[in-house]
mmCIF file with all atom_site columns, C-alpha atoms in Angstrom:
data_model
loop_
_atom_site.group_PDB
_atom_site.id
_atom_site.type_symbol
_atom_site.label_atom_id
_atom_site.label_alt_id
_atom_site.label_comp_id
_atom_site.label_asym_id
_atom_site.label_entity_id
_atom_site.label_seq_id
_atom_site.pdbx_PDB_ins_code
_atom_site.Cartn_x
_atom_site.Cartn_y
_atom_site.Cartn_z
_atom_site.occupancy
_atom_site.B_iso_or_equiv
_atom_site.pdbx_formal_charge
_atom_site.auth_seq_id
_atom_site.auth_comp_id
_atom_site.auth_asym_id
_atom_site.auth_atom_id
_atom_site.pdbx_PDB_model_num
ATOM 1   C CA . UNK A 1 1   ? -97.845  -17.293 -62.887 1.00 72.00 ? 17  UNK A CA 1
ATOM 2   C CA . UNK A 1 2   ? -99.024  -20.254 -64.982 1.00 86.00 ? 18  UNK A CA 1
ATOM 3   C CA . UNK A 1 3   ? -96.476  -21.932 -67.235 1.00 92.00 ? 19  UNK A CA 1
ATOM 4   C CA . UNK A 1 4   ? -96.385  -21.681 -71.017 1.00 92.00 ? 20  UNK A CA 1
ATOM 5   C CA . UNK A 1 5   ? -97.638  -25.255 -71.322 1.00 91.00 ? 21  UNK A CA 1
ATOM 6   C CA . UNK A 1 6   ? -100.500 -24.651 -68.896 1.00 91.00 ? 22  UNK A CA 1
ATOM 7   C CA . UNK A 1 7   ? -101.573 -21.445 -70.657 1.00 91.00 ? 23  UNK A CA 1
ATOM 8   C CA . UNK A 1 8   ? -101.434 -22.920 -74.164 1.00 93.00 ? 24  UNK A CA 1
ATOM 9   C CA . UNK A 1 9   ? -103.068 -26.212 -73.132 1.00 90.00 ? 25  UNK A CA 1
ATOM 10  C CA . UNK A 1 10  ? -105.927 -24.408 -71.420 1.00 89.00 ? 26  UNK A CA 1
ATOM 11  C CA . UNK A 1 11  ? -106.457 -22.274 -74.510 1.00 86.00 ? 27  UNK A CA 1
ATOM 12  C CA . UNK A 1 12  ? -106.118 -25.328 -76.782 1.00 86.00 ? 28  UNK A CA 1
ATOM 13  C CA . UNK A 1 13  ? -109.020 -27.082 -75.004 1.00 82.00 ? 29  UNK A CA 1
ATOM 14  C CA . UNK A 1 14  ? -111.286 -24.547 -76.731 1.00 80.00 ? 30  UNK A CA 1
ATOM 15  C CA . UNK A 1 15  ? -109.550 -24.946 -80.106 1.00 79.00 ? 31  UNK A CA 1
ATOM 16  C CA . UNK A 1 16  ? -109.399 -28.549 -81.305 1.00 82.00 ? 32  UNK A CA 1
ATOM 17  C CA . UNK A 1 17  ? -111.285 -28.100 -84.602 1.00 86.00 ? 33  UNK A CA 1
ATOM 18  C CA . UNK A 1 18  ? -108.924 -27.286 -87.460 1.00 89.00 ? 34  UNK A CA 1
ATOM 19  C CA . UNK A 1 19  ? -111.472 -24.896 -89.029 1.00 91.00 ? 35  UNK A CA 1
ATOM 20  C CA . UNK A 1 20  ? -111.607 -22.929 -85.794 1.00 89.00 ? 36  UNK A CA 1
ATOM 21  C CA . UNK A 1 21  ? -107.827 -22.680 -85.693 1.00 90.00 ? 37  UNK A CA 1
ATOM 22  C CA . UNK A 1 22  ? -107.770 -21.490 -89.317 1.00 93.00 ? 38  UNK A CA 1
ATOM 23  C CA . UNK A 1 23  ? -110.357 -18.780 -88.625 1.00 93.00 ? 39  UNK A CA 1
ATOM 24  C CA . UNK A 1 24  ? -108.176 -17.694 -85.709 1.00 92.00 ? 40  UNK A CA 1
ATOM 25  C CA . UNK A 1 25  ? -105.243 -17.242 -88.110 1.00 95.00 ? 41  UNK A CA 1
ATOM 26  C CA . UNK A 1 26  ? -107.300 -14.447 -89.671 1.00 96.00 ? 42  UNK A CA 1
ATOM 27  C CA . UNK A 1 27  ? -109.423 -13.173 -86.793 1.00 95.00 ? 43  UNK A CA 1
ATOM 28  C CA . UNK A 1 28  ? -106.869 -12.835 -84.017 1.00 94.00 ? 44  UNK A CA 1
ATOM 29  C CA . UNK A 1 29  ? -104.291 -10.853 -86.026 1.00 96.00 ? 45  UNK A CA 1
ATOM 30  C CA . UNK A 1 30  ? -107.102 -8.557  -87.207 1.00 96.00 ? 46  UNK A CA 1
ATOM 31  C CA . UNK A 1 31  ? -108.302 -7.977  -83.649 1.00 95.00 ? 47  UNK A CA 1
ATOM 32  C CA . UNK A 1 32  ? -104.806 -7.399  -82.285 1.00 96.00 ? 48  UNK A CA 1
ATOM 33  C CA . UNK A 1 33  ? -103.939 -5.028  -85.120 1.00 97.00 ? 49  UNK A CA 1
ATOM 34  C CA . UNK A 1 34  ? -107.247 -3.191  -84.664 1.00 97.00 ? 50  UNK A CA 1
ATOM 35  C CA . UNK A 1 35  ? -106.560 -2.711  -80.962 1.00 96.00 ? 51  UNK A CA 1
ATOM 36  C CA . UNK A 1 36  ? -103.063 -1.453  -81.692 1.00 97.00 ? 52  UNK A CA 1
ATOM 37  C CA . UNK A 1 37  ? -104.524 0.989   -84.226 1.00 97.00 ? 53  UNK A CA 1
ATOM 38  C CA . UNK A 1 38  ? -107.183 2.220   -81.812 1.00 97.00 ? 54  UNK A CA 1
ATOM 39  C CA . UNK A 1 39  ? -104.697 2.586   -78.955 1.00 97.00 ? 55  UNK A CA 1
ATOM 40  C CA . UNK A 1 40  ? -102.125 4.381   -81.136 1.00 96.00 ? 56  UNK A CA 1
ATOM 41  C CA . UNK A 1 41  ? -104.091 7.600   -81.670 1.00 94.00 ? 57  UNK A CA 1
ATOM 42  C CA . UNK A 1 42  ? -103.940 9.083   -78.161 1.00 89.00 ? 58  UNK A CA 1
ATOM 43  C CA . UNK A 1 43  ? -100.346 10.107  -77.535 1.00 87.00 ? 59  UNK A CA 1
ATOM 44  C CA . UNK A 1 44  ? -97.980  12.086  -75.393 1.00 91.00 ? 60  UNK A CA 1
ATOM 45  C CA . UNK A 1 45  ? -94.886  13.405  -77.143 1.00 85.00 ? 61  UNK A CA 1
ATOM 46  C CA . UNK A 1 46  ? -91.803  13.145  -74.999 1.00 84.00 ? 62  UNK A CA 1
ATOM 47  C CA . UNK A 1 47  ? -88.408  14.291  -76.231 1.00 83.00 ? 63  UNK A CA 1
ATOM 48  C CA . UNK A 1 48  ? -87.368  11.188  -78.161 1.00 83.00 ? 64  UNK A CA 1
ATOM 49  C CA . UNK A 1 49  ? -90.495  9.066   -77.797 1.00 83.00 ? 65  UNK A CA 1
ATOM 50  C CA . UNK A 1 50  ? -94.158  9.249   -78.572 1.00 83.00 ? 66  UNK A CA 1
ATOM 51  C CA . UNK A 1 51  ? -95.918  7.427   -75.767 1.00 92.00 ? 67  UNK A CA 1
ATOM 52  C CA . UNK A 1 52  ? -99.243  5.806   -76.663 1.00 95.00 ? 68  UNK A CA 1
ATOM 53  C CA . UNK A 1 53  ? -101.534 3.394   -74.871 1.00 97.00 ? 69  UNK A CA 1
ATOM 54  C CA . UNK A 1 54  ? -100.649 0.923   -77.663 1.00 97.00 ? 70  UNK A CA 1
ATOM 55  C CA . UNK A 1 55  ? -96.946  1.113   -76.831 1.00 96.00 ? 71  UNK A CA 1
ATOM 56  C CA . UNK A 1 56  ? -97.665  0.545   -73.141 1.00 96.00 ? 72  UNK A CA 1
ATOM 57  C CA . UNK A 1 57  ? -100.038 -2.403  -73.721 1.00 96.00 ? 73  UNK A CA 1
ATOM 58  C CA . UNK A 1 58  ? -97.756  -4.029  -76.304 1.00 97.00 ? 74  UNK A CA 1
ATOM 59  C CA . UNK A 1 59  ? -94.736  -3.609  -74.024 1.00 97.00 ? 75  UNK A CA 1
ATOM 60  C CA . UNK A 1 60  ? -96.457  -5.163  -71.022 1.00 97.00 ? 76  UNK A CA 1
ATOM 61  C CA . UNK A 1 61  ? -97.837  -8.008  -73.131 1.00 97.00 ? 77  UNK A CA 1
ATOM 62  C CA . UNK A 1 62  ? -94.451  -8.760  -74.677 1.00 97.00 ? 78  UNK A CA 1
ATOM 63  C CA . UNK A 1 63  ? -92.775  -8.790  -71.261 1.00 97.00 ? 79  UNK A CA 1
ATOM 64  C CA . UNK A 1 64  ? -95.372  -11.359 -70.189 1.00 96.00 ? 80  UNK A CA 1
ATOM 65  C CA . UNK A 1 65  ? -94.663  -13.479 -73.287 1.00 97.00 ? 81  UNK A CA 1
ATOM 66  C CA . UNK A 1 66  ? -90.928  -13.257 -72.531 1.00 97.00 ? 82  UNK A CA 1
ATOM 67  C CA . UNK A 1 67  ? -91.565  -14.569 -69.017 1.00 96.00 ? 83  UNK A CA 1
ATOM 68  C CA . UNK A 1 68  ? -93.446  -17.526 -70.524 1.00 96.00 ? 84  UNK A CA 1
ATOM 69  C CA . UNK A 1 69  ? -90.739  -18.298 -73.112 1.00 96.00 ? 85  UNK A CA 1
ATOM 70  C CA . UNK A 1 70  ? -87.721  -16.311 -74.232 1.00 97.00 ? 86  UNK A CA 1
ATOM 71  C CA . UNK A 1 71  ? -87.797  -17.623 -77.818 1.00 97.00 ? 87  UNK A CA 1
ATOM 72  C CA . UNK A 1 72  ? -91.556  -17.280 -78.303 1.00 97.00 ? 88  UNK A CA 1
ATOM 73  C CA . UNK A 1 73  ? -91.515  -13.960 -76.458 1.00 97.00 ? 89  UNK A CA 1
ATOM 74  C CA . UNK A 1 74  ? -88.910  -12.629 -78.892 1.00 98.00 ? 90  UNK A CA 1
ATOM 75  C CA . UNK A 1 75  ? -90.999  -13.773 -81.858 1.00 97.00 ? 91  UNK A CA 1
ATOM 76  C CA . UNK A 1 76  ? -94.081  -12.094 -80.379 1.00 98.00 ? 92  UNK A CA 1
ATOM 77  C CA . UNK A 1 77  ? -92.104  -8.922  -79.627 1.00 98.00 ? 93  UNK A CA 1
ATOM 78  C CA . UNK A 1 78  ? -90.993  -8.692  -83.260 1.00 98.00 ? 94  UNK A CA 1
ATOM 79  C CA . UNK A 1 79  ? -94.541  -9.286  -84.539 1.00 98.00 ? 95  UNK A CA 1
ATOM 80  C CA . UNK A 1 80  ? -96.119  -6.838  -82.106 1.00 97.00 ? 96  UNK A CA 1
ATOM 81  C CA . UNK A 1 81  ? -93.469  -4.227  -82.940 1.00 97.00 ? 97  UNK A CA 1
ATOM 82  C CA . UNK A 1 82  ? -94.314  -4.598  -86.616 1.00 97.00 ? 98  UNK A CA 1
ATOM 83  C CA . UNK A 1 83  ? -97.955  -4.060  -85.650 1.00 97.00 ? 99  UNK A CA 1
ATOM 84  C CA . UNK A 1 84  ? -97.021  -0.845  -83.833 1.00 96.00 ? 100 UNK A CA 1
ATOM 85  C CA . UNK A 1 85  ? -95.044  0.419   -86.825 1.00 96.00 ? 101 UNK A CA 1
ATOM 86  C CA . UNK A 1 86  ? -97.827  -0.401  -89.278 1.00 97.00 ? 102 UNK A CA 1
ATOM 87  C CA . UNK A 1 87  ? -100.495 1.164   -87.039 1.00 97.00 ? 103 UNK A CA 1
ATOM 88  C CA . UNK A 1 88  ? -98.738  4.531   -86.763 1.00 94.00 ? 104 UNK A CA 1
ATOM 89  C CA . UNK A 1 89  ? -99.684  5.809   -90.256 1.00 96.00 ? 105 UNK A CA 1
ATOM 90  C CA . UNK A 1 90  ? -103.311 4.801   -89.704 1.00 97.00 ? 106 UNK A CA 1
ATOM 91  C CA . UNK A 1 91  ? -103.373 6.499   -86.293 1.00 95.00 ? 107 UNK A CA 1
ATOM 92  C CA . UNK A 1 92  ? -102.020 9.632   -87.985 1.00 94.00 ? 108 UNK A CA 1
ATOM 93  C CA . UNK A 1 93  ? -105.054 9.755   -90.295 1.00 95.00 ? 109 UNK A CA 1
ATOM 94  C CA . UNK A 1 94  ? -108.052 11.850  -89.499 1.00 95.00 ? 110 UNK A CA 1
ATOM 95  C CA . UNK A 1 95  ? -110.367 10.514  -86.832 1.00 95.00 ? 111 UNK A CA 1
ATOM 96  C CA . UNK A 1 96  ? -113.025 9.114   -89.214 1.00 96.00 ? 112 UNK A CA 1
ATOM 97  C CA . UNK A 1 97  ? -110.483 7.084   -91.225 1.00 96.00 ? 113 UNK A CA 1
ATOM 98  C CA . UNK A 1 98  ? -108.697 5.928   -88.063 1.00 96.00 ? 114 UNK A CA 1
ATOM 99  C CA . UNK A 1 99  ? -112.000 4.723   -86.596 1.00 96.00 ? 115 UNK A CA 1
ATOM 100 C CA . UNK A 1 100 ? -113.091 2.982   -89.803 1.00 97.00 ? 116 UNK A CA 1
ATOM 101 C CA . UNK A 1 101 ? -109.831 1.019   -89.888 1.00 97.00 ? 117 UNK A CA 1
ATOM 102 C CA . UNK A 1 102 ? -109.724 0.254   -86.169 1.00 97.00 ? 118 UNK A CA 1
ATOM 103 C CA . UNK A 1 103 ? -113.371 -0.557  -85.578 1.00 97.00 ? 119 UNK A CA 1
ATOM 104 C CA . UNK A 1 104 ? -113.773 -2.233  -88.975 1.00 97.00 ? 120 UNK A CA 1
ATOM 105 C CA . UNK A 1 105 ? -110.868 -4.638  -88.447 1.00 97.00 ? 121 UNK A CA 1
ATOM 106 C CA . UNK A 1 106 ? -112.007 -5.290  -84.880 1.00 96.00 ? 122 UNK A CA 1
ATOM 107 C CA . UNK A 1 107 ? -115.548 -6.232  -85.914 1.00 96.00 ? 123 UNK A CA 1
ATOM 108 C CA . UNK A 1 108 ? -114.471 -8.343  -88.905 1.00 96.00 ? 124 UNK A CA 1
ATOM 109 C CA . UNK A 1 109 ? -111.896 -10.122 -86.739 1.00 96.00 ? 125 UNK A CA 1
ATOM 110 C CA . UNK A 1 110 ? -114.556 -11.045 -84.185 1.00 92.00 ? 126 UNK A CA 1
ATOM 111 C CA . UNK A 1 111 ? -116.842 -12.309 -86.946 1.00 95.00 ? 127 UNK A CA 1
ATOM 112 C CA . UNK A 1 112 ? -114.072 -14.746 -87.936 1.00 94.00 ? 128 UNK A CA 1
ATOM 113 C CA . UNK A 1 113 ? -113.661 -15.743 -84.274 1.00 90.00 ? 129 UNK A CA 1
ATOM 114 C CA . UNK A 1 114 ? -117.329 -16.518 -83.779 1.00 89.00 ? 130 UNK A CA 1
ATOM 115 C CA . UNK A 1 115 ? -117.544 -18.438 -87.059 1.00 92.00 ? 131 UNK A CA 1
ATOM 116 C CA . UNK A 1 116 ? -114.637 -20.568 -85.852 1.00 88.00 ? 132 UNK A CA 1
ATOM 117 C CA . UNK A 1 117 ? -116.276 -21.217 -82.518 1.00 84.00 ? 133 UNK A CA 1
ATOM 118 C CA . UNK A 1 118 ? -119.474 -22.193 -84.319 1.00 86.00 ? 134 UNK A CA 1
ATOM 119 C CA . UNK A 1 119 ? -117.433 -24.929 -86.052 1.00 82.00 ? 135 UNK A CA 1
ATOM 120 C CA . UNK A 1 120 ? -115.813 -25.837 -82.737 1.00 73.00 ? 136 UNK A CA 1
ATOM 121 C CA . UNK A 1 121 ? -119.102 -25.996 -80.882 1.00 77.00 ? 137 UNK A CA 1
ATOM 122 C CA . UNK A 1 122 ? -117.512 -24.300 -77.873 1.00 75.00 ? 138 UNK A CA 1
ATOM 123 C CA . UNK A 1 123 ? -117.463 -20.789 -76.482 1.00 71.00 ? 139 UNK A CA 1
ATOM 124 C CA . UNK A 1 124 ? -114.271 -18.700 -76.795 1.00 71.00 ? 140 UNK A CA 1
ATOM 125 C CA . UNK A 1 125 ? -111.631 -19.343 -74.115 1.00 67.00 ? 141 UNK A CA 1
ATOM 126 C CA . UNK A 1 126 ? -111.764 -15.803 -72.730 1.00 71.00 ? 142 UNK A CA 1
ATOM 127 C CA . UNK A 1 127 ? -115.349 -16.358 -71.543 1.00 66.00 ? 143 UNK A CA 1
ATOM 128 C CA . UNK A 1 128 ? -113.982 -18.624 -68.794 1.00 65.00 ? 144 UNK A CA 1
ATOM 129 C CA . UNK A 1 129 ? -110.578 -16.953 -68.379 1.00 62.00 ? 145 UNK A CA 1
ATOM 130 C CA . UNK A 1 130 ? -109.732 -13.430 -69.481 1.00 67.00 ? 146 UNK A CA 1
ATOM 131 C CA . UNK A 1 131 ? -106.113 -14.510 -69.960 1.00 72.00 ? 147 UNK A CA 1
ATOM 132 C CA . UNK A 1 132 ? -107.384 -16.095 -73.173 1.00 73.00 ? 148 UNK A CA 1
ATOM 133 C CA . UNK A 1 133 ? -107.333 -12.592 -74.654 1.00 84.00 ? 149 UNK A CA 1
ATOM 134 C CA . UNK A 1 134 ? -103.568 -12.421 -74.056 1.00 90.00 ? 150 UNK A CA 1
ATOM 135 C CA . UNK A 1 135 ? -102.808 -16.061 -74.904 1.00 92.00 ? 151 UNK A CA 1
ATOM 136 C CA . UNK A 1 136 ? -104.823 -16.057 -78.160 1.00 92.00 ? 152 UNK A CA 1
ATOM 137 C CA . UNK A 1 137 ? -102.203 -14.211 -80.225 1.00 95.00 ? 153 UNK A CA 1
ATOM 138 C CA . UNK A 1 138 ? -99.449  -16.445 -78.841 1.00 97.00 ? 154 UNK A CA 1
ATOM 139 C CA . UNK A 1 139 ? -101.541 -19.536 -79.600 1.00 94.00 ? 155 UNK A CA 1
ATOM 140 C CA . UNK A 1 140 ? -101.939 -18.517 -83.247 1.00 95.00 ? 156 UNK A CA 1
ATOM 141 C CA . UNK A 1 141 ? -98.196  -17.978 -83.657 1.00 97.00 ? 157 UNK A CA 1
ATOM 142 C CA . UNK A 1 142 ? -97.415  -21.251 -81.903 1.00 96.00 ? 158 UNK A CA 1
ATOM 143 C CA . UNK A 1 143 ? -99.905  -23.163 -84.080 1.00 94.00 ? 159 UNK A CA 1
ATOM 144 C CA . UNK A 1 144 ? -98.227  -21.727 -87.168 1.00 95.00 ? 160 UNK A CA 1
ATOM 145 C CA . UNK A 1 145 ? -94.832  -22.766 -85.825 1.00 97.00 ? 161 UNK A CA 1
ATOM 146 C CA . UNK A 1 146 ? -96.196  -26.269 -85.189 1.00 95.00 ? 162 UNK A CA 1
ATOM 147 C CA . UNK A 1 147 ? -97.384  -26.444 -88.802 1.00 93.00 ? 163 UNK A CA 1
ATOM 148 C CA . UNK A 1 148 ? -93.862  -25.505 -89.884 1.00 95.00 ? 164 UNK A CA 1
ATOM 149 C CA . UNK A 1 149 ? -92.499  -28.443 -87.891 1.00 95.00 ? 165 UNK A CA 1
ATOM 150 C CA . UNK A 1 150 ? -91.062  -26.339 -85.064 1.00 97.00 ? 166 UNK A CA 1
ATOM 151 C CA . UNK A 1 151 ? -91.513  -26.753 -81.297 1.00 95.00 ? 167 UNK A CA 1
ATOM 152 C CA . UNK A 1 152 ? -92.479  -30.418 -81.771 1.00 95.00 ? 168 UNK A CA 1
ATOM 153 C CA . UNK A 1 153 ? -92.107  -31.268 -78.077 1.00 95.00 ? 169 UNK A CA 1
ATOM 154 C CA . UNK A 1 154 ? -94.415  -28.426 -77.073 1.00 93.00 ? 170 UNK A CA 1
ATOM 155 C CA . UNK A 1 155 ? -96.930  -29.500 -79.721 1.00 92.00 ? 171 UNK A CA 1
ATOM 156 C CA . UNK A 1 156 ? -96.912  -33.066 -78.376 1.00 93.00 ? 172 UNK A CA 1
ATOM 157 C CA . UNK A 1 157 ? -97.267  -31.899 -74.780 1.00 92.00 ? 173 UNK A CA 1
ATOM 158 C CA . UNK A 1 158 ? -100.238 -29.672 -75.648 1.00 91.00 ? 174 UNK A CA 1
ATOM 159 C CA . UNK A 1 159 ? -101.869 -32.435 -77.673 1.00 91.00 ? 175 UNK A CA 1
ATOM 160 C CA . UNK A 1 160 ? -101.400 -34.867 -74.801 1.00 91.00 ? 176 UNK A CA 1
ATOM 161 C CA . UNK A 1 161 ? -103.224 -32.489 -72.451 1.00 92.00 ? 177 UNK A CA 1
ATOM 162 C CA . UNK A 1 162 ? -105.829 -30.892 -74.740 1.00 83.00 ? 178 UNK A CA 1
ATOM 163 C CA . UNK A 1 163 ? -106.373 -33.688 -77.254 1.00 80.00 ? 179 UNK A CA 1
ATOM 164 C CA . UNK A 1 164 ? -105.746 -34.011 -80.962 1.00 87.00 ? 180 UNK A CA 1
ATOM 165 C CA . UNK A 1 165 ? -106.791 -31.397 -83.480 1.00 83.00 ? 181 UNK A CA 1
ATOM 166 C CA . UNK A 1 166 ? -109.594 -32.782 -85.645 1.00 84.00 ? 182 UNK A CA 1
#
């Protein structure tokens, strides 16, 4: 398994333009939330738990984040859990409304992504490595934490490998 620094640095190579990073602050949460919405509709009711594909995917993803970093994994687990909770009422809607929300957010999120990569002048990271789809949400959270002055050593290490944000 690649380290946190390796994963984030690889992803950062595709995201050195500040405008691209800002579009990702909008696009990636929309895409993640849309996927959680779309994967929350199919369900199996067990005694004390409603099992959905969203719960399974979020759980596996959060375990992966926890393996990369306990502190960042906990932050991601909280954020993804909030996404699950907020998606449940939308998944409970009728199918047309559920699809409008899920597909609509998904498409709009990708529009933001591609606008950002137009500014960047590079293709999205997942084109070369599908792990970019998993690392993208973590990257956005980490970039926000960097802007708040947190994880300074990690920020410097990534910048040393991937280059400065312009």
